[in-house]
């Protein structure tokens, strides 16, 4: 494992906390494909799972009947799992189309 220098690590952690990213657990908590853990973050149940392709993904569990889990942004930094529950990060945004009229010289 790559050990970061202390000042860079502190700077990245401060940036993560300010930007809405929240620490969940160490990645070693879900070592094998198919492993998962469930946490409650700000009253919302979140499942973090190691998928068959070995990627770690997080899902928000809906309390409504028959609600499918919603994907949540998930990142692994320095062996730690972070999730971002900010709704703005999960909305699909339509790309802006701009029209331009060429200028004549």
PDB file of N, CA, C and O in Angstrom, residues 12-13 15-27 30 36-51 55-61 70-77 79-90:
ATOM      1  N   UNK A  12      -6.046  16.226   1.623  1.00  0.00           N
ATOM      2  CA  UNK A  12      -7.068  15.480   0.882  1.00  0.00           C
ATOM      3  C   UNK A  12      -8.251  15.122   1.775  1.00  0.00           C
ATOM      4  O   UNK A  12      -9.395  15.164   1.339  1.00  0.00           O
ATOM      5  N   UNK A  13      -8.011  14.763   3.023  1.00  0.00           N
ATOM      6  CA  UNK A  13      -9.101  14.417   3.931  1.00  0.00           C
ATOM      7  C   UNK A  13      -9.950  15.655   4.226  1.00  0.00           C
ATOM      8  O   UNK A  13     -11.175  15.587   4.253  1.00  0.00           O
ATOM      9  N   UNK A  15     -10.373  18.189   2.266  1.00  0.00           N
ATOM     10  CA  UNK A  15     -11.122  18.444   1.032  1.00  0.00           C
ATOM     11  C   UNK A  15     -12.302  17.496   0.906  1.00  0.00           C
ATOM     12  O   UNK A  15     -13.403  17.890   0.518  1.00  0.00           O
ATOM     13  N   UNK A  16     -12.099  16.237   1.252  1.00  0.00           N
ATOM     14  CA  UNK A  16     -13.170  15.244   1.168  1.00  0.00           C
ATOM     15  C   UNK A  16     -14.318  15.616   2.107  1.00  0.00           C
ATOM     16  O   UNK A  16     -15.487  15.576   1.722  1.00  0.00           O
ATOM     17  N   UNK A  17     -14.021  15.983   3.334  1.00  0.00           N
ATOM     18  CA  UNK A  17     -15.080  16.300   4.287  1.00  0.00           C
ATOM     19  C   UNK A  17     -15.830  17.568   3.898  1.00  0.00           C
ATOM     20  O   UNK A  17     -17.034  17.650   4.050  1.00  0.00           O
ATOM     21  N   UNK A  18     -15.127  18.564   3.367  1.00  0.00           N
ATOM     22  CA  UNK A  18     -15.791  19.807   2.948  1.00  0.00           C
ATOM     23  C   UNK A  18     -16.691  19.574   1.739  1.00  0.00           C
ATOM     24  O   UNK A  18     -17.687  20.247   1.565  1.00  0.00           O
ATOM     25  N   UNK A  19     -16.349  18.632   0.882  1.00  0.00           N
ATOM     26  CA  UNK A  19     -17.068  18.462  -0.376  1.00  0.00           C
ATOM     27  C   UNK A  19     -18.261  17.515  -0.267  1.00  0.00           C
ATOM     28  O   UNK A  19     -18.890  17.225  -1.267  1.00  0.00           O
ATOM     29  N   UNK A  20     -18.589  17.036   0.907  1.00  0.00           N
ATOM     30  CA  UNK A  20     -19.744  16.159   1.062  1.00  0.00           C
ATOM     31  C   UNK A  20     -19.399  14.678   1.068  1.00  0.00           C
ATOM     32  O   UNK A  20     -20.282  13.842   1.135  1.00  0.00           O
ATOM     33  N   UNK A  21     -18.139  14.355   0.975  1.00  0.00           N
ATOM     34  CA  UNK A  21     -17.728  12.950   1.027  1.00  0.00           C
ATOM     35  C   UNK A  21     -17.639  12.530   2.493  1.00  0.00           C
ATOM     36  O   UNK A  21     -17.162  13.276   3.334  1.00  0.00           O
ATOM     37  N   UNK A  22     -18.115  11.303   2.785  1.00  0.00           N
ATOM     38  CA  UNK A  22     -18.134  10.809   4.160  1.00  0.00           C
ATOM     39  C   UNK A  22     -17.457   9.453   4.235  1.00  0.00           C
ATOM     40  O   UNK A  22     -17.705   8.574   3.414  1.00  0.00           O
ATOM     41  N   UNK A  23     -16.614   9.299   5.247  1.00  0.00           N
ATOM     42  CA  UNK A  23     -15.897   8.050   5.472  1.00  0.00           C
ATOM     43  C   UNK A  23     -16.878   6.975   5.940  1.00  0.00           C
ATOM     44  O   UNK A  23     -17.685   7.212   6.829  1.00  0.00           O
ATOM     45  N   UNK A  24     -16.788   5.792   5.331  1.00  0.00           N
ATOM     46  CA  UNK A  24     -17.650   4.676   5.712  1.00  0.00           C
ATOM     47  C   UNK A  24     -16.877   3.646   6.515  1.00  0.00           C
ATOM     48  O   UNK A  24     -17.229   3.330   7.644  1.00  0.00           O
ATOM     49  N   UNK A  25     -15.812   3.092   5.935  1.00  0.00           N
ATOM     50  CA  UNK A  25     -15.032   2.047   6.594  1.00  0.00           C
ATOM     51  C   UNK A  25     -13.761   1.831   5.785  1.00  0.00           C
ATOM     52  O   UNK A  25     -13.597   2.397   4.711  1.00  0.00           O
ATOM     53  N   UNK A  26     -12.914   0.960   6.294  1.00  0.00           N
ATOM     54  CA  UNK A  26     -11.742   0.559   5.529  1.00  0.00           C
ATOM     55  C   UNK A  26     -12.167  -0.437   4.453  1.00  0.00           C
ATOM     56  O   UNK A  26     -13.110  -1.217   4.655  1.00  0.00           O
ATOM     57  N   UNK A  27     -11.479  -0.426   3.338  1.00  0.00           N
ATOM     58  CA  UNK A  27     -11.824  -1.324   2.238  1.00  0.00           C
ATOM     59  C   UNK A  27     -11.623  -2.792   2.648  1.00  0.00           C
ATOM     60  O   UNK A  27     -12.256  -3.689   2.097  1.00  0.00           O
ATOM     61  N   UNK A  30     -14.661  -5.280   3.467  1.00  0.00           N
ATOM     62  CA  UNK A  30     -15.361  -6.085   2.454  1.00  0.00           C
ATOM     63  C   UNK A  30     -14.309  -6.656   1.490  1.00  0.00           C
ATOM     64  O   UNK A  30     -14.183  -6.214   0.355  1.00  0.00           O
ATOM     65  N   UNK A  36     -20.548  -7.399   1.659  1.00  0.00           N
ATOM     66  CA  UNK A  36     -21.194  -6.085   1.752  1.00  0.00           C
ATOM     67  C   UNK A  36     -21.295  -5.683   3.210  1.00  0.00           C
ATOM     68  O   UNK A  36     -21.122  -6.501   4.115  1.00  0.00           O
ATOM     69  N   UNK A  37     -21.567  -4.423   3.416  1.00  0.00           N
ATOM     70  CA  UNK A  37     -21.844  -3.930   4.761  1.00  0.00           C
ATOM     71  C   UNK A  37     -22.915  -2.865   4.645  1.00  0.00           C
ATOM     72  O   UNK A  37     -23.073  -2.226   3.609  1.00  0.00           O
ATOM     73  N   UNK A  38     -23.681  -2.709   5.703  1.00  0.00           N
ATOM     74  CA  UNK A  38     -24.749  -1.727   5.714  1.00  0.00           C
ATOM     75  C   UNK A  38     -24.471  -0.736   6.830  1.00  0.00           C
ATOM     76  O   UNK A  38     -24.144  -1.124   7.948  1.00  0.00           O
ATOM     77  N   UNK A  39     -24.564   0.546   6.499  1.00  0.00           N
ATOM     78  CA  UNK A  39     -24.355   1.606   7.472  1.00  0.00           C
ATOM     79  C   UNK A  39     -25.523   2.578   7.384  1.00  0.00           C
ATOM     80  O   UNK A  39     -26.248   2.604   6.389  1.00  0.00           O
ATOM     81  N   UNK A  40     -25.703   3.348   8.421  1.00  0.00           N
ATOM     82  CA  UNK A  40     -26.704   4.409   8.409  1.00  0.00           C
ATOM     83  C   UNK A  40     -25.954   5.721   8.468  1.00  0.00           C
ATOM     84  O   UNK A  40     -25.166   5.956   9.385  1.00  0.00           O
ATOM     85  N   UNK A  41     -26.179   6.560   7.471  1.00  0.00           N
ATOM     86  CA  UNK A  41     -25.495   7.837   7.379  1.00  0.00           C
ATOM     87  C   UNK A  41     -26.547   8.933   7.304  1.00  0.00           C
ATOM     88  O   UNK A  41     -27.348   8.959   6.359  1.00  0.00           O
ATOM     89  N   UNK A  42     -26.614   9.781   8.305  1.00  0.00           N
ATOM     90  CA  UNK A  42     -27.620  10.840   8.388  1.00  0.00           C
ATOM     91  C   UNK A  42     -29.033  10.267   8.287  1.00  0.00           C
ATOM     92  O   UNK A  42     -29.899  10.808   7.611  1.00  0.00           O
ATOM     93  N   UNK A  43     -29.248   9.124   8.922  1.00  0.00           N
ATOM     94  CA  UNK A  43     -30.566   8.506   8.942  1.00  0.00           C
ATOM     95  C   UNK A  43     -30.921   7.721   7.687  1.00  0.00           C
ATOM     96  O   UNK A  43     -32.025   7.194   7.587  1.00  0.00           O
ATOM     97  N   UNK A  44     -30.009   7.629   6.736  1.00  0.00           N
ATOM     98  CA  UNK A  44     -30.280   6.896   5.504  1.00  0.00           C
ATOM     99  C   UNK A  44     -29.471   5.607   5.481  1.00  0.00           C
ATOM    100  O   UNK A  44     -28.259   5.628   5.665  1.00  0.00           O
ATOM    101  N   UNK A  45     -30.147   4.470   5.242  1.00  0.00           N
ATOM    102  CA  UNK A  45     -29.399   3.215   5.139  1.00  0.00           C
ATOM    103  C   UNK A  45     -28.637   3.153   3.810  1.00  0.00           C
ATOM    104  O   UNK A  45     -29.189   3.413   2.753  1.00  0.00           O
ATOM    105  N   UNK A  46     -27.355   2.816   3.910  1.00  0.00           N
ATOM    106  CA  UNK A  46     -26.471   2.730   2.747  1.00  0.00           C
ATOM    107  C   UNK A  46     -25.837   1.340   2.745  1.00  0.00           C
ATOM    108  O   UNK A  46     -25.334   0.889   3.769  1.00  0.00           O
ATOM    109  N   UNK A  47     -25.883   0.674   1.594  1.00  0.00           N
ATOM    110  CA  UNK A  47     -25.203  -0.611   1.436  1.00  0.00           C
ATOM    111  C   UNK A  47     -23.959  -0.381   0.596  1.00  0.00           C
ATOM    112  O   UNK A  47     -24.028   0.237  -0.467  1.00  0.00           O
ATOM    113  N   UNK A  48     -22.830  -0.859   1.089  1.00  0.00           N
ATOM    114  CA  UNK A  48     -21.579  -0.802   0.343  1.00  0.00           C
ATOM    115  C   UNK A  48     -21.203  -2.245   0.050  1.00  0.00           C
ATOM    116  O   UNK A  48     -21.146  -3.075   0.960  1.00  0.00           O
ATOM    117  N   UNK A  49     -20.976  -2.558  -1.230  1.00  0.00           N
ATOM    118  CA  UNK A  49     -20.735  -3.944  -1.622  1.00  0.00           C
ATOM    119  C   UNK A  49     -19.548  -4.053  -2.567  1.00  0.00           C
ATOM    120  O   UNK A  49     -19.297  -3.152  -3.366  1.00  0.00           O
ATOM    121  N   UNK A  50     -18.841  -5.164  -2.454  1.00  0.00           N
ATOM    122  CA  UNK A  50     -17.808  -5.487  -3.433  1.00  0.00           C
ATOM    123  C   UNK A  50     -18.483  -6.366  -4.473  1.00  0.00           C
ATOM    124  O   UNK A  50     -18.923  -7.471  -4.185  1.00  0.00           O
ATOM    125  N   UNK A  51     -18.592  -5.843  -5.686  1.00  0.00           N
ATOM    126  CA  UNK A  51     -19.310  -6.515  -6.761  1.00  0.00           C
ATOM    127  C   UNK A  51     -18.481  -7.666  -7.340  1.00  0.00           C
ATOM    128  O   UNK A  51     -17.322  -7.855  -6.982  1.00  0.00           O
ATOM    129  N   UNK A  55     -15.115  -4.289  -8.074  1.00  0.00           N
ATOM    130  CA  UNK A  55     -15.306  -2.875  -7.768  1.00  0.00           C
ATOM    131  C   UNK A  55     -16.167  -2.732  -6.515  1.00  0.00           C
ATOM    132  O   UNK A  55     -17.033  -3.555  -6.256  1.00  0.00           O
ATOM    133  N   UNK A  56     -15.919  -1.678  -5.761  1.00  0.00           N
ATOM    134  CA  UNK A  56     -16.724  -1.379  -4.578  1.00  0.00           C
ATOM    135  C   UNK A  56     -17.749  -0.331  -4.989  1.00  0.00           C
ATOM    136  O   UNK A  56     -17.403   0.706  -5.553  1.00  0.00           O
ATOM    137  N   UNK A  57     -19.025  -0.618  -4.711  1.00  0.00           N
ATOM    138  CA  UNK A  57     -20.110   0.306  -5.059  1.00  0.00           C
ATOM    139  C   UNK A  57     -21.004   0.518  -3.843  1.00  0.00           C
ATOM    140  O   UNK A  57     -21.083  -0.334  -2.970  1.00  0.00           O
ATOM    141  N   UNK A  58     -21.679   1.667  -3.826  1.00  0.00           N
ATOM    142  CA  UNK A  58     -22.575   1.994  -2.716  1.00  0.00           C
ATOM    143  C   UNK A  58     -23.966   2.283  -3.267  1.00  0.00           C
ATOM    144  O   UNK A  58     -24.116   2.781  -4.381  1.00  0.00           O
ATOM    145  N   UNK A  59     -24.975   1.943  -2.455  1.00  0.00           N
ATOM    146  CA  UNK A  59     -26.371   2.127  -2.854  1.00  0.00           C
ATOM    147  C   UNK A  59     -27.168   2.671  -1.686  1.00  0.00           C
ATOM    148  O   UNK A  59     -26.998   2.240  -0.548  1.00  0.00           O
ATOM    149  N   UNK A  60     -28.041   3.606  -1.971  1.00  0.00           N
ATOM    150  CA  UNK A  60     -28.983   4.138  -0.985  1.00  0.00           C
ATOM    151  C   UNK A  60     -30.197   3.222  -0.992  1.00  0.00           C
ATOM    152  O   UNK A  60     -30.755   2.932  -2.052  1.00  0.00           O
ATOM    153  N   UNK A  61     -30.615   2.745   0.176  1.00  0.00           N
ATOM    154  CA  UNK A  61     -31.780   1.867   0.277  1.00  0.00           C
ATOM    155  C   UNK A  61     -33.022   2.726   0.455  1.00  0.00           C
ATOM    156  O   UNK A  61     -33.105   3.520   1.387  1.00  0.00           O
ATOM    157  N   UNK A  70     -30.737   2.962  -4.981  1.00  0.00           N
ATOM    158  CA  UNK A  70     -30.195   3.997  -5.863  1.00  0.00           C
ATOM    159  C   UNK A  70     -28.682   4.032  -5.714  1.00  0.00           C
ATOM    160  O   UNK A  70     -28.170   4.050  -4.596  1.00  0.00           O
ATOM    161  N   UNK A  71     -27.967   4.067  -6.827  1.00  0.00           N
ATOM    162  CA  UNK A  71     -26.503   4.165  -6.731  1.00  0.00           C
ATOM    163  C   UNK A  71     -26.092   5.477  -6.062  1.00  0.00           C
ATOM    164  O   UNK A  71     -26.739   6.502  -6.226  1.00  0.00           O
ATOM    165  N   UNK A  72     -25.029   5.410  -5.306  1.00  0.00           N
ATOM    166  CA  UNK A  72     -24.466   6.558  -4.607  1.00  0.00           C
ATOM    167  C   UNK A  72     -23.005   6.644  -5.029  1.00  0.00           C
ATOM    168  O   UNK A  72     -22.346   5.620  -5.188  1.00  0.00           O
ATOM    169  N   UNK A  73     -22.510   7.854  -5.204  1.00  0.00           N
ATOM    170  CA  UNK A  73     -21.097   7.993  -5.563  1.00  0.00           C
ATOM    171  C   UNK A  73     -20.228   7.406  -4.475  1.00  0.00           C
ATOM    172  O   UNK A  73     -20.421   7.648  -3.296  1.00  0.00           O
ATOM    173  N   UNK A  74     -19.263   6.615  -4.886  1.00  0.00           N
ATOM    174  CA  UNK A  74     -18.397   5.906  -3.961  1.00  0.00           C
ATOM    175  C   UNK A  74     -16.960   6.036  -4.464  1.00  0.00           C
ATOM    176  O   UNK A  74     -16.716   5.944  -5.667  1.00  0.00           O
ATOM    177  N   UNK A  75     -16.030   6.253  -3.548  1.00  0.00           N
ATOM    178  CA  UNK A  75     -14.628   6.358  -3.923  1.00  0.00           C
ATOM    179  C   UNK A  75     -13.779   5.688  -2.863  1.00  0.00           C
ATOM    180  O   UNK A  75     -14.127   5.669  -1.681  1.00  0.00           O
ATOM    181  N   UNK A  76     -12.667   5.134  -3.299  1.00  0.00           N
ATOM    182  CA  UNK A  76     -11.708   4.536  -2.374  1.00  0.00           C
ATOM    183  C   UNK A  76     -10.430   5.347  -2.456  1.00  0.00           C
ATOM    184  O   UNK A  76      -9.866   5.530  -3.530  1.00  0.00           O
ATOM    185  N   UNK A  77     -10.022   5.881  -1.317  1.00  0.00           N
ATOM    186  CA  UNK A  77      -8.794   6.660  -1.232  1.00  0.00           C
ATOM    187  C   UNK A  77      -8.002   6.151  -0.043  1.00  0.00           C
ATOM    188  O   UNK A  77      -8.540   6.056   1.060  1.00  0.00           O
ATOM    189  N   UNK A  79      -7.133   3.293   0.877  1.00  0.00           N
ATOM    190  CA  UNK A  79      -7.691   2.123   1.540  1.00  0.00           C
ATOM    191  C   UNK A  79      -8.949   2.392   2.339  1.00  0.00           C
ATOM    192  O   UNK A  79      -9.386   1.547   3.114  1.00  0.00           O
ATOM    193  N   UNK A  80      -9.556   3.573   2.167  1.00  0.00           N
ATOM    194  CA  UNK A  80     -10.768   3.930   2.888  1.00  0.00           C
ATOM    195  C   UNK A  80     -11.913   4.141   1.897  1.00  0.00           C
ATOM    196  O   UNK A  80     -11.700   4.649   0.802  1.00  0.00           O
ATOM    197  N   UNK A  81     -13.116   3.762   2.301  1.00  0.00           N
ATOM    198  CA  UNK A  81     -14.303   3.910   1.461  1.00  0.00           C
ATOM    199  C   UNK A  81     -15.017   5.198   1.844  1.00  0.00           C
ATOM    200  O   UNK A  81     -15.316   5.419   3.013  1.00  0.00           O
ATOM    201  N   UNK A  82     -15.299   6.029   0.844  1.00  0.00           N
ATOM    202  CA  UNK A  82     -16.043   7.266   1.034  1.00  0.00           C
ATOM    203  C   UNK A  82     -17.274   7.240   0.145  1.00  0.00           C
ATOM    204  O   UNK A  82     -17.234   6.693  -0.958  1.00  0.00           O
ATOM    205  N   UNK A  83     -18.370   7.819   0.616  1.00  0.00           N
ATOM    206  CA  UNK A  83     -19.570   7.982  -0.207  1.00  0.00           C
ATOM    207  C   UNK A  83     -19.987   9.445  -0.162  1.00  0.00           C
ATOM    208  O   UNK A  83     -19.662  10.168   0.776  1.00  0.00           O
ATOM    209  N   UNK A  84     -20.716   9.857  -1.202  1.00  0.00           N
ATOM    210  CA  UNK A  84     -21.211  11.222  -1.284  1.00  0.00           C
ATOM    211  C   UNK A  84     -22.716  11.154  -1.476  1.00  0.00           C
ATOM    212  O   UNK A  84     -23.194  10.651  -2.480  1.00  0.00           O
ATOM    213  N   UNK A  85     -23.462  11.658  -0.499  1.00  0.00           N
ATOM    214  CA  UNK A  85     -24.920  11.592  -0.539  1.00  0.00           C
ATOM    215  C   UNK A  85     -25.556  12.848  -1.125  1.00  0.00           C
ATOM    216  O   UNK A  85     -26.774  12.942  -1.180  1.00  0.00           O
ATOM    217  N   UNK A  86     -24.767  13.800  -1.564  1.00  0.00           N
ATOM    218  CA  UNK A  86     -25.311  15.041  -2.109  1.00  0.00           C
ATOM    219  C   UNK A  86     -26.154  14.731  -3.336  1.00  0.00           C
ATOM    220  O   UNK A  86     -25.666  14.195  -4.325  1.00  0.00           O
ATOM    221  N   UNK A  87     -27.439  15.042  -3.284  1.00  0.00           N
ATOM    222  CA  UNK A  87     -28.368  14.727  -4.373  1.00  0.00           C
ATOM    223  C   UNK A  87     -27.949  15.370  -5.691  1.00  0.00           C
ATOM    224  O   UNK A  87     -28.180  14.814  -6.751  1.00  0.00           O
ATOM    225  N   UNK A  88     -27.341  16.531  -5.629  1.00  0.00           N
ATOM    226  CA  UNK A  88     -26.928  17.204  -6.864  1.00  0.00           C
ATOM    227  C   UNK A  88     -25.913  16.372  -7.629  1.00  0.00           C
ATOM    228  O   UNK A  88     -25.825  16.449  -8.839  1.00  0.00           O
ATOM    229  N   UNK A  89     -25.126  15.565  -6.918  1.00  0.00           N
ATOM    230  CA  UNK A  89     -24.128  14.730  -7.579  1.00  0.00           C
ATOM    231  C   UNK A  89     -24.741  13.533  -8.279  1.00  0.00           C
ATOM    232  O   UNK A  89     -24.087  12.871  -9.060  1.00  0.00           O
ATOM    233  N   UNK A  90     -26.003  13.219  -7.979  1.00  0.00           N
ATOM    234  CA  UNK A  90     -26.609  12.014  -8.526  1.00  0.00           C
ATOM    235  C   UNK A  90     -27.644  12.293  -9.601  1.00  0.00           C
ATOM    236  O   UNK A  90     -28.188  11.379 -10.175  1.00  0.00           O
TER     237      UNK A  90
END
